[in-house]
Amino acid sequence: MKNLLKTLKRCAVAGAAALAVISLQPLSTAQAAPAPVVGGTRAAQGEFPFMVRLSMGCGGALYTQQIVLTAAHCVGATGNNTSITATAGVVDLQSTSGRVQVRSTKVYRAPGYNGNGKDWALIKLAQPINLPTLPIATTTAYNSGTFTVAGWGSATEGGAQQRYMLKASVPFISDATCRTYSGYSGLVASDEICAGYAAGGVDTCQGDSGGPMFRKDNAGAWIQVGIVSWGIGCARANAPGVYSEVSTFASAIASAASTL
Ligand code: ARG
């Protein structure tokens, strides 16, 4: 919370824009100057089969066929929860061909989550979804290089949610560099990874939260290294995307999943 509060305080000068700007919220009413697109290219049908759109306006990934990994700030408290619908199997949310929609039964939110790091959660589904899952990184070995991000969130800062899944590539940014950006001094180095371009232009945005940041592993398979968490605006210069560092939480995620 420290980081969020600090940023909010500083942003309070900006008035109404403040909340939208930092936004750990799944969706926001952000406006601000139109930023460049999140990534601007459409994912192909079946390209990222593990991607999930959640009804509260977040993304997620199939950790198992019956458990979605998402962000803590996308969900409520741990417990029984039948209010979330997960949609998978389509890049076009309005296409009914191949689309699978399943309700949640339970939510598990990272213990101790308070808006400062630990931004991960699991959603148990009523039935398994017969699609490939996305393995998570269990070591820091893949916390480098170029990552892929994808989702149905805003394509411009303050813009509408998308009907078609968009994808983009963003390079790793070290904690040391990331901390130097205005609004990022509270980065929780052990819990968070930054990615993006200093020049801006490519980023995740509101509604992408909870979705995976992933890359190829040494065997050429996709592996999840991050979870979309927050940023100052979207795709602004010197304001990268911040992602939960999945490897830090890998064993906690695995043991939580085994209880669901
Ligand atoms: N908190 C936002 C959401 O709920 C994600 C923001 C990501 N922002 C960024 N600039 N990368 O969708």
PDB file of C-alpha atoms and ligand atoms in Angstrom:
ATOM      1  CA  MET A   1       0.000   0.000   0.000  1.00  0.00           C
ATOM      2  CA  LYS A   2       2.914   2.282   0.686  1.00  0.00           C
ATOM      3  CA  ASN A   3       3.690   2.601  -2.961  1.00  0.00           C
ATOM      4  CA  LEU A   4       0.090   3.135  -3.948  1.00  0.00           C
ATOM      5  CA  LEU A   5      -0.475   5.751  -1.276  1.00  0.00           C
ATOM      6  CA  LYS A   6       2.674   7.593  -2.174  1.00  0.00           C
ATOM      7  CA  THR A   7       1.699   7.669  -5.785  1.00  0.00           C
ATOM      8  CA  LEU A   8      -1.834   8.657  -4.982  1.00  0.00           C
ATOM      9  CA  LYS A   9      -0.582  11.492  -2.816  1.00  0.00           C
ATOM     10  CA  ARG A  10       1.658  12.769  -5.503  1.00  0.00           C
ATOM     11  CA  CYS A  11      -1.091  12.290  -8.067  1.00  0.00           C
ATOM     12  CA  ALA A  12      -3.611  14.102  -5.912  1.00  0.00           C
ATOM     13  CA  VAL A  13      -2.313  17.251  -7.543  1.00  0.00           C
ATOM     14  CA  ALA A  14      -3.514  15.854 -10.800  1.00  0.00           C
ATOM     15  CA  GLY A  15      -6.974  15.576  -9.274  1.00  0.00           C
ATOM     16  CA  ALA A  16      -9.351  13.232 -11.028  1.00  0.00           C
ATOM     17  CA  ALA A  17      -6.597  11.677 -13.030  1.00  0.00           C
ATOM     18  CA  ALA A  18      -4.879  10.345  -9.919  1.00  0.00           C
ATOM     19  CA  LEU A  19      -6.882   7.178  -9.411  1.00  0.00           C
ATOM     20  CA  ALA A  20      -6.976   6.326 -13.055  1.00  0.00           C
ATOM     21  CA  VAL A  21      -3.290   6.847 -13.365  1.00  0.00           C
ATOM     22  CA  ILE A  22      -2.022   4.392 -10.779  1.00  0.00           C
ATOM     23  CA  SER A  23      -4.993   2.085 -10.830  1.00  0.00           C
ATOM     24  CA  LEU A  24      -4.584  -1.245  -9.224  1.00  0.00           C
ATOM     25  CA  GLN A  25      -8.254  -1.529 -10.152  1.00  0.00           C
ATOM     26  CA  PRO A  26      -9.270  -3.971 -12.844  1.00  0.00           C
ATOM     27  CA  LEU A  27     -11.016  -1.265 -14.803  1.00  0.00           C
ATOM     28  CA  SER A  28     -10.847   2.418 -14.533  1.00  0.00           C
ATOM     29  CA  THR A  29     -12.401   5.514 -15.874  1.00  0.00           C
ATOM     30  CA  ALA A  30      -9.017   6.807 -16.858  1.00  0.00           C
ATOM     31  CA  GLN A  31      -8.968   9.550 -19.420  1.00  0.00           C
ATOM     32  CA  ALA A  32      -5.770  11.567 -19.818  1.00  0.00           C
ATOM     33  CA  ALA A  33      -4.103  12.172 -23.129  1.00  0.00           C
ATOM     34  CA  PRO A  34      -4.523   9.315 -25.568  1.00  0.00           C
ATOM     35  CA  ALA A  35      -1.521   7.081 -25.181  1.00  0.00           C
ATOM     36  CA  PRO A  36      -0.133   4.896 -27.890  1.00  0.00           C
ATOM     37  CA  VAL A  37      -1.698   1.474 -28.244  1.00  0.00           C
ATOM     38  CA  VAL A  38      -1.036  -1.271 -25.803  1.00  0.00           C
ATOM     39  CA  GLY A  39       0.411  -3.430 -28.487  1.00  0.00           C
ATOM     40  CA  GLY A  40      -1.795  -2.997 -31.415  1.00  0.00           C
ATOM     41  CA  THR A  41      -1.665  -6.389 -32.979  1.00  0.00           C
ATOM     42  CA  ARG A  42      -4.300  -9.047 -32.883  1.00  0.00           C
ATOM     43  CA  ALA A  43      -3.509 -12.449 -31.463  1.00  0.00           C
ATOM     44  CA  ALA A  44      -4.370 -15.304 -33.805  1.00  0.00           C
ATOM     45  CA  GLN A  45      -7.100 -17.735 -32.813  1.00  0.00           C
ATOM     46  CA  GLY A  46      -5.384 -20.473 -30.776  1.00  0.00           C
ATOM     47  CA  GLU A  47      -2.076 -18.626 -30.461  1.00  0.00           C
ATOM     48  CA  PHE A  48      -2.314 -18.294 -26.676  1.00  0.00           C
ATOM     49  CA  PRO A  49      -4.839 -20.996 -25.781  1.00  0.00           C
ATOM     50  CA  PHE A  50      -4.271 -20.600 -22.041  1.00  0.00           C
ATOM     51  CA  MET A  51      -5.595 -17.012 -22.007  1.00  0.00           C
ATOM     52  CA  VAL A  52      -8.727 -16.338 -19.969  1.00  0.00           C
ATOM     53  CA  ARG A  53     -10.985 -13.298 -19.807  1.00  0.00           C
ATOM     54  CA  LEU A  54     -12.653 -12.825 -16.421  1.00  0.00           C
ATOM     55  CA  SER A  55     -16.070 -11.222 -16.015  1.00  0.00           C
ATOM     56  CA  MET A  56     -14.920  -8.541 -13.558  1.00  0.00           C
ATOM     57  CA  GLY A  57     -12.786  -7.141 -16.385  1.00  0.00           C
ATOM     58  CA  CYS A  58      -9.456  -8.835 -15.846  1.00  0.00           C
ATOM     59  CA  GLY A  59      -7.294 -11.370 -17.597  1.00  0.00           C
ATOM     60  CA  GLY A  60      -5.896 -14.640 -16.346  1.00  0.00           C
ATOM     61  CA  ALA A  61      -4.190 -17.809 -17.484  1.00  0.00           C
ATOM     62  CA  LEU A  62      -5.030 -21.480 -17.048  1.00  0.00           C
ATOM     63  CA  TYR A  63      -2.653 -22.664 -14.331  1.00  0.00           C
ATOM     64  CA  THR A  64      -4.436 -25.993 -14.430  1.00  0.00           C
ATOM     65  CA  GLN A  65      -7.491 -26.779 -16.524  1.00  0.00           C
ATOM     66  CA  GLN A  66      -9.633 -25.950 -13.508  1.00  0.00           C
ATOM     67  CA  ILE A  67      -7.623 -23.133 -11.877  1.00  0.00           C
ATOM     68  CA  VAL A  68      -7.005 -19.649 -13.280  1.00  0.00           C
ATOM     69  CA  LEU A  69      -4.005 -17.611 -12.097  1.00  0.00           C
ATOM     70  CA  THR A  70      -4.825 -13.900 -11.960  1.00  0.00           C
ATOM     71  CA  ALA A  71      -4.054 -10.794  -9.886  1.00  0.00           C
ATOM     72  CA  ALA A  72      -5.083 -10.349  -6.249  1.00  0.00           C
ATOM     73  CA  HIS A  73      -6.421  -6.885  -7.068  1.00  0.00           C
ATOM     74  CA  CYS A  74      -8.911  -8.492  -9.462  1.00  0.00           C
ATOM     75  CA  VAL A  75     -10.683 -10.552  -6.811  1.00  0.00           C
ATOM     76  CA  GLY A  76     -12.221 -10.313  -3.371  1.00  0.00           C
ATOM     77  CA  ALA A  77     -11.284 -12.218  -0.261  1.00  0.00           C
ATOM     78  CA  THR A  78     -10.423 -15.905  -0.166  1.00  0.00           C
ATOM     79  CA  GLY A  79     -13.485 -18.126   0.028  1.00  0.00           C
ATOM     80  CA  ASN A  80     -16.370 -19.597  -1.899  1.00  0.00           C
ATOM     81  CA  ASN A  81     -17.247 -17.395  -4.849  1.00  0.00           C
ATOM     82  CA  THR A  82     -19.614 -18.215  -7.693  1.00  0.00           C
ATOM     83  CA  SER A  83     -19.778 -14.695  -9.100  1.00  0.00           C
ATOM     84  CA  ILE A  84     -16.964 -14.861 -11.656  1.00  0.00           C
ATOM     85  CA  THR A  85     -17.323 -16.151 -15.212  1.00  0.00           C
ATOM     86  CA  ALA A  86     -14.184 -17.241 -17.048  1.00  0.00           C
ATOM     87  CA  THR A  87     -14.231 -17.135 -20.851  1.00  0.00           C
ATOM     88  CA  ALA A  88     -11.614 -19.080 -22.813  1.00  0.00           C
ATOM     89  CA  GLY A  89     -11.031 -20.658 -26.197  1.00  0.00           C
ATOM     90  CA  VAL A  90     -11.548 -17.528 -28.301  1.00  0.00           C
ATOM     91  CA  VAL A  91      -9.698 -14.405 -29.288  1.00  0.00           C
ATOM     92  CA  ASP A  92     -13.066 -12.827 -30.213  1.00  0.00           C
ATOM     93  CA  LEU A  93     -15.110 -12.631 -27.029  1.00  0.00           C
ATOM     94  CA  GLN A  94     -18.283 -12.429 -29.129  1.00  0.00           C
ATOM     95  CA  SER A  95     -17.604 -15.570 -31.115  1.00  0.00           C
ATOM     96  CA  THR A  96     -19.535 -18.579 -29.890  1.00  0.00           C
ATOM     97  CA  SER A  97     -17.502 -21.081 -31.866  1.00  0.00           C
ATOM     98  CA  GLY A  98     -14.962 -22.684 -29.570  1.00  0.00           C
ATOM     99  CA  ARG A  99     -15.877 -20.383 -26.724  1.00  0.00           C
ATOM    100  CA  VAL A 100     -15.950 -21.958 -23.273  1.00  0.00           C
ATOM    101  CA  GLN A 101     -17.551 -20.149 -20.337  1.00  0.00           C
ATOM    102  CA  VAL A 102     -17.283 -21.548 -16.835  1.00  0.00           C
ATOM    103  CA  ARG A 103     -18.276 -20.109 -13.452  1.00  0.00           C
ATOM    104  CA  SER A 104     -16.003 -19.868 -10.459  1.00  0.00           C
ATOM    105  CA  THR A 105     -16.498 -21.872  -7.306  1.00  0.00           C
ATOM    106  CA  LYS A 106     -13.726 -20.444  -5.116  1.00  0.00           C
ATOM    107  CA  VAL A 107     -11.237 -17.635  -4.913  1.00  0.00           C
ATOM    108  CA  TYR A 108      -7.854 -17.794  -3.209  1.00  0.00           C
ATOM    109  CA  ARG A 109      -6.210 -14.392  -2.759  1.00  0.00           C
ATOM    110  CA  ALA A 110      -2.544 -14.175  -1.808  1.00  0.00           C
ATOM    111  CA  PRO A 111      -2.261 -14.110   1.977  1.00  0.00           C
ATOM    112  CA  GLY A 112      -1.188 -10.721   3.267  1.00  0.00           C
ATOM    113  CA  TYR A 113      -2.169  -8.945   0.052  1.00  0.00           C
ATOM    114  CA  ASN A 114      -2.541  -5.244   0.830  1.00  0.00           C
ATOM    115  CA  GLY A 115      -1.933  -3.519  -2.487  1.00  0.00           C
ATOM    116  CA  ASN A 116       1.844  -3.544  -2.176  1.00  0.00           C
ATOM    117  CA  GLY A 117       3.271  -6.600  -3.934  1.00  0.00           C
ATOM    118  CA  LYS A 118       1.810 -10.120  -3.527  1.00  0.00           C
ATOM    119  CA  ASP A 119      -0.551  -9.386  -6.399  1.00  0.00           C
ATOM    120  CA  TRP A 120      -1.653 -12.911  -7.280  1.00  0.00           C
ATOM    121  CA  ALA A 121      -4.762 -14.995  -6.829  1.00  0.00           C
ATOM    122  CA  LEU A 122      -6.286 -18.273  -7.960  1.00  0.00           C
ATOM    123  CA  ILE A 123      -9.817 -18.900  -9.160  1.00  0.00           C
ATOM    124  CA  LYS A 124     -11.218 -22.429  -9.039  1.00  0.00           C
ATOM    125  CA  LEU A 125     -13.626 -23.219 -11.855  1.00  0.00           C
ATOM    126  CA  ALA A 126     -16.770 -25.318 -11.664  1.00  0.00           C
ATOM    127  CA  GLN A 127     -15.510 -27.566 -14.486  1.00  0.00           C
ATOM    128  CA  PRO A 128     -12.146 -28.087 -16.145  1.00  0.00           C
ATOM    129  CA  ILE A 129     -11.580 -26.345 -19.469  1.00  0.00           C
ATOM    130  CA  ASN A 130     -10.042 -28.639 -22.059  1.00  0.00           C
ATOM    131  CA  LEU A 131      -7.328 -26.264 -23.285  1.00  0.00           C
ATOM    132  CA  PRO A 132      -3.547 -26.105 -22.785  1.00  0.00           C
ATOM    133  CA  THR A 133      -2.327 -24.634 -19.512  1.00  0.00           C
ATOM    134  CA  LEU A 134       0.530 -22.161 -19.025  1.00  0.00           C
ATOM    135  CA  PRO A 135       3.319 -23.467 -16.760  1.00  0.00           C
ATOM    136  CA  ILE A 136       4.760 -20.930 -14.340  1.00  0.00           C
ATOM    137  CA  ALA A 137       8.416 -20.118 -13.776  1.00  0.00           C
ATOM    138  CA  THR A 138       9.672 -21.711 -10.568  1.00  0.00           C
ATOM    139  CA  THR A 139      13.100 -20.039 -10.637  1.00  0.00           C
ATOM    140  CA  THR A 140      14.381 -16.609 -11.624  1.00  0.00           C
ATOM    141  CA  ALA A 141      16.024 -18.087 -14.746  1.00  0.00           C
ATOM    142  CA  TYR A 142      13.501 -16.532 -17.113  1.00  0.00           C
ATOM    143  CA  ASN A 143      13.264 -13.114 -15.477  1.00  0.00           C
ATOM    144  CA  SER A 144      15.062 -11.486 -18.399  1.00  0.00           C
ATOM    145  CA  GLY A 145      14.771 -11.015 -22.117  1.00  0.00           C
ATOM    146  CA  THR A 146      11.663 -10.159 -24.072  1.00  0.00           C
ATOM    147  CA  PHE A 147       8.220 -11.017 -22.828  1.00  0.00           C
ATOM    148  CA  THR A 148       4.856 -11.414 -24.494  1.00  0.00           C
ATOM    149  CA  VAL A 149       1.761  -9.861 -22.959  1.00  0.00           C
ATOM    150  CA  ALA A 150      -1.810 -10.307 -24.139  1.00  0.00           C
ATOM    151  CA  GLY A 151      -5.332  -9.378 -23.139  1.00  0.00           C
ATOM    152  CA  TRP A 152      -8.614  -7.666 -23.865  1.00  0.00           C
ATOM    153  CA  GLY A 153      -7.868  -4.491 -21.882  1.00  0.00           C
ATOM    154  CA  SER A 154      -7.718  -0.937 -23.143  1.00  0.00           C
ATOM    155  CA  ALA A 155      -5.770  -0.378 -26.351  1.00  0.00           C
ATOM    156  CA  THR A 156      -5.110   3.229 -25.347  1.00  0.00           C
ATOM    157  CA  GLU A 157      -4.906   4.822 -21.917  1.00  0.00           C
ATOM    158  CA  GLY A 158      -8.490   5.457 -20.865  1.00  0.00           C
ATOM    159  CA  GLY A 159      -9.801   3.585 -23.896  1.00  0.00           C
ATOM    160  CA  ALA A 160     -12.429   0.875 -24.197  1.00  0.00           C
ATOM    161  CA  GLN A 161     -12.057  -2.788 -23.407  1.00  0.00           C
ATOM    162  CA  GLN A 162     -11.365  -4.833 -26.508  1.00  0.00           C
ATOM    163  CA  ARG A 163     -13.465  -7.425 -28.279  1.00  0.00           C
ATOM    164  CA  TYR A 164     -10.400  -9.107 -29.809  1.00  0.00           C
ATOM    165  CA  MET A 165      -7.358 -10.213 -27.842  1.00  0.00           C
ATOM    166  CA  LEU A 166      -4.321  -8.022 -28.455  1.00  0.00           C
ATOM    167  CA  LYS A 167      -0.707  -9.011 -27.937  1.00  0.00           C
ATOM    168  CA  ALA A 168       2.589  -7.158 -27.631  1.00  0.00           C
ATOM    169  CA  SER A 169       6.246  -7.739 -26.783  1.00  0.00           C
ATOM    170  CA  VAL A 170       7.983  -5.870 -23.981  1.00  0.00           C
ATOM    171  CA  PRO A 171      11.589  -6.059 -22.782  1.00  0.00           C
ATOM    172  CA  PHE A 172      12.663  -6.753 -19.206  1.00  0.00           C
ATOM    173  CA  ILE A 173      13.682  -3.746 -17.090  1.00  0.00           C
ATOM    174  CA  SER A 174      15.857  -4.273 -14.008  1.00  0.00           C
ATOM    175  CA  ASP A 175      14.509  -3.344 -10.574  1.00  0.00           C
ATOM    176  CA  ALA A 176      17.300  -0.783 -10.224  1.00  0.00           C
ATOM    177  CA  THR A 177      16.333   0.996 -13.436  1.00  0.00           C
ATOM    178  CA  CYS A 178      12.625   0.675 -12.792  1.00  0.00           C
ATOM    179  CA  ARG A 179      12.921   2.289  -9.360  1.00  0.00           C
ATOM    180  CA  THR A 180      14.384   5.397 -10.915  1.00  0.00           C
ATOM    181  CA  TYR A 181      11.160   6.217 -12.769  1.00  0.00           C
ATOM    182  CA  SER A 182       8.805   8.698 -11.183  1.00  0.00           C
ATOM    183  CA  GLY A 183       6.157   6.812  -9.195  1.00  0.00           C
ATOM    184  CA  TYR A 184       8.111   3.574  -9.096  1.00  0.00           C
ATOM    185  CA  SER A 185      10.352   4.058  -6.057  1.00  0.00           C
ATOM    186  CA  GLY A 186       8.165   1.772  -3.964  1.00  0.00           C
ATOM    187  CA  LEU A 187       8.659  -1.149  -6.312  1.00  0.00           C
ATOM    188  CA  VAL A 188       8.794  -4.364  -4.282  1.00  0.00           C
ATOM    189  CA  ALA A 189      11.877  -5.851  -5.892  1.00  0.00           C
ATOM    190  CA  SER A 190      11.295  -9.416  -4.732  1.00  0.00           C
ATOM    191  CA  ASP A 191       7.637  -9.407  -5.735  1.00  0.00           C
ATOM    192  CA  GLU A 192       7.583  -7.346  -8.927  1.00  0.00           C
ATOM    193  CA  ILE A 193       9.210  -7.260 -12.380  1.00  0.00           C
ATOM    194  CA  CYS A 194       9.082  -4.264 -14.707  1.00  0.00           C
ATOM    195  CA  ALA A 195       8.842  -4.469 -18.472  1.00  0.00           C
ATOM    196  CA  GLY A 196       8.449  -1.979 -21.270  1.00  0.00           C
ATOM    197  CA  TYR A 197      10.311   0.656 -23.250  1.00  0.00           C
ATOM    198  CA  ALA A 198      11.713   3.862 -21.770  1.00  0.00           C
ATOM    199  CA  ALA A 199      10.181   5.603 -24.765  1.00  0.00           C
ATOM    200  CA  GLY A 200       6.765   4.101 -23.983  1.00  0.00           C
ATOM    201  CA  GLY A 201       4.394   3.111 -26.749  1.00  0.00           C
ATOM    202  CA  VAL A 202       3.872  -0.546 -25.846  1.00  0.00           C
ATOM    203  CA  ASP A 203       2.310  -1.681 -22.599  1.00  0.00           C
ATOM    204  CA  THR A 204      -0.488  -3.491 -20.865  1.00  0.00           C
ATOM    205  CA  CYS A 205      -3.352  -1.324 -19.641  1.00  0.00           C
ATOM    206  CA  GLN A 206      -6.584  -1.320 -17.639  1.00  0.00           C
ATOM    207  CA  GLY A 207      -8.414  -4.602 -18.087  1.00  0.00           C
ATOM    208  CA  ASP A 208      -5.248  -6.556 -18.829  1.00  0.00           C
ATOM    209  CA  SER A 209      -4.623  -7.003 -15.111  1.00  0.00           C
ATOM    210  CA  GLY A 210      -4.308 -10.545 -13.955  1.00  0.00           C
ATOM    211  CA  GLY A 211      -3.245 -11.697 -17.394  1.00  0.00           C
ATOM    212  CA  PRO A 212       0.079 -13.414 -17.917  1.00  0.00           C
ATOM    213  CA  MET A 213       3.411 -12.039 -19.029  1.00  0.00           C
ATOM    214  CA  PHE A 214       5.258 -14.952 -20.602  1.00  0.00           C
ATOM    215  CA  ARG A 215       8.195 -15.991 -22.770  1.00  0.00           C
ATOM    216  CA  LYS A 216       9.720 -19.082 -24.289  1.00  0.00           C
ATOM    217  CA  ASP A 217      11.672 -21.388 -22.002  1.00  0.00           C
ATOM    218  CA  ASN A 218      14.863 -23.169 -23.023  1.00  0.00           C
ATOM    219  CA  ALA A 219      12.809 -25.921 -24.654  1.00  0.00           C
ATOM    220  CA  GLY A 220      10.801 -23.420 -26.703  1.00  0.00           C
ATOM    221  CA  ALA A 221       7.605 -23.701 -24.654  1.00  0.00           C
ATOM    222  CA  TRP A 222       5.694 -20.759 -23.176  1.00  0.00           C
ATOM    223  CA  ILE A 223       6.351 -20.114 -19.509  1.00  0.00           C
ATOM    224  CA  GLN A 224       4.682 -17.505 -17.311  1.00  0.00           C
ATOM    225  CA  VAL A 225       7.010 -15.065 -15.562  1.00  0.00           C
ATOM    226  CA  GLY A 226       4.626 -12.267 -14.625  1.00  0.00           C
ATOM    227  CA  ILE A 227       1.057 -11.216 -13.860  1.00  0.00           C
ATOM    228  CA  VAL A 228      -0.182  -7.810 -15.066  1.00  0.00           C
ATOM    229  CA  SER A 229      -0.336  -5.650 -11.934  1.00  0.00           C
ATOM    230  CA  TRP A 230       0.055  -1.887 -12.338  1.00  0.00           C
ATOM    231  CA  GLY A 231       1.678   1.080 -14.019  1.00  0.00           C
ATOM    232  CA  ILE A 232       1.466   4.857 -14.118  1.00  0.00           C
ATOM    233  CA  GLY A 233      -0.949   5.400 -16.961  1.00  0.00           C
ATOM    234  CA  CYS A 234      -0.347   3.124 -19.934  1.00  0.00           C
ATOM    235  CA  ALA A 235       2.509   3.092 -22.419  1.00  0.00           C
ATOM    236  CA  ARG A 236       3.832   6.449 -21.219  1.00  0.00           C
ATOM    237  CA  ALA A 237       7.518   7.209 -21.536  1.00  0.00           C
ATOM    238  CA  ASN A 238       9.548   6.315 -18.431  1.00  0.00           C
ATOM    239  CA  ALA A 239       6.554   4.513 -16.912  1.00  0.00           C
ATOM    240  CA  PRO A 240       6.829   0.772 -17.519  1.00  0.00           C
ATOM    241  CA  GLY A 241       4.344  -1.947 -16.722  1.00  0.00           C
ATOM    242  CA  VAL A 242       4.791  -3.692 -13.383  1.00  0.00           C
ATOM    243  CA  TYR A 243       4.127  -7.414 -13.155  1.00  0.00           C
ATOM    244  CA  SER A 244       3.971  -9.780 -10.206  1.00  0.00           C
ATOM    245  CA  GLU A 245       7.146 -11.856 -10.151  1.00  0.00           C
ATOM    246  CA  VAL A 246       5.683 -15.312 -10.557  1.00  0.00           C
ATOM    247  CA  SER A 247       8.852 -17.240  -9.628  1.00  0.00           C
ATOM    248  CA  THR A 248       8.764 -15.637  -6.169  1.00  0.00           C
ATOM    249  CA  PHE A 249       5.302 -17.047  -5.576  1.00  0.00           C
ATOM    250  CA  ALA A 250       5.590 -20.326  -7.473  1.00  0.00           C
ATOM    251  CA  SER A 251       5.666 -22.595  -4.447  1.00  0.00           C
ATOM    252  CA  ALA A 252       2.921 -20.639  -2.649  1.00  0.00           C
ATOM    253  CA  ILE A 253       0.816 -20.840  -5.816  1.00  0.00           C
ATOM    254  CA  ALA A 254       1.367 -24.580  -6.094  1.00  0.00           C
ATOM    255  CA  SER A 255       0.446 -25.286  -2.494  1.00  0.00           C
ATOM    256  CA  ALA A 256      -2.588 -23.013  -2.639  1.00  0.00           C
ATOM    257  CA  ALA A 257      -3.750 -24.729  -5.829  1.00  0.00           C
ATOM    258  CA  SER A 258      -3.482 -28.119  -4.153  1.00  0.00           C
ATOM    259  CA  THR A 259      -5.987 -26.968  -1.506  1.00  0.00           C
ATOM    260  CA  LEU A 260      -8.608 -25.765  -4.008  1.00  0.00           C
TER     261      LEU A 260
HETATM  262  N1  ARG B   1      -4.192  -2.359 -12.951  1.00  0.00           N
HETATM  263  C1  ARG B   1      -4.487  -2.491 -14.344  1.00  0.00           C
HETATM  264  C2  ARG B   1      -5.623  -3.415 -14.575  1.00  0.00           C
HETATM  265  O1  ARG B   1      -6.314  -3.686 -13.668  1.00  0.00           O
HETATM  266  C3  ARG B   1      -3.309  -2.926 -15.130  1.00  0.00           C
HETATM  267  C4  ARG B   1      -2.460  -1.799 -15.362  1.00  0.00           C
HETATM  268  C5  ARG B   1      -1.271  -2.143 -16.125  1.00  0.00           C
HETATM  269  N2  ARG B   1      -0.721  -0.885 -16.462  1.00  0.00           N
HETATM  270  C6  ARG B   1       0.380  -0.719 -17.164  1.00  0.00           C
HETATM  271  N3  ARG B   1       0.719   0.482 -17.465  1.00  0.00           N
HETATM  272  N4  ARG B   1       1.082  -1.738 -17.558  1.00  0.00           N
HETATM  273  O2  ARG B   1      -5.916  -3.776 -15.676  1.00  0.00           O
END
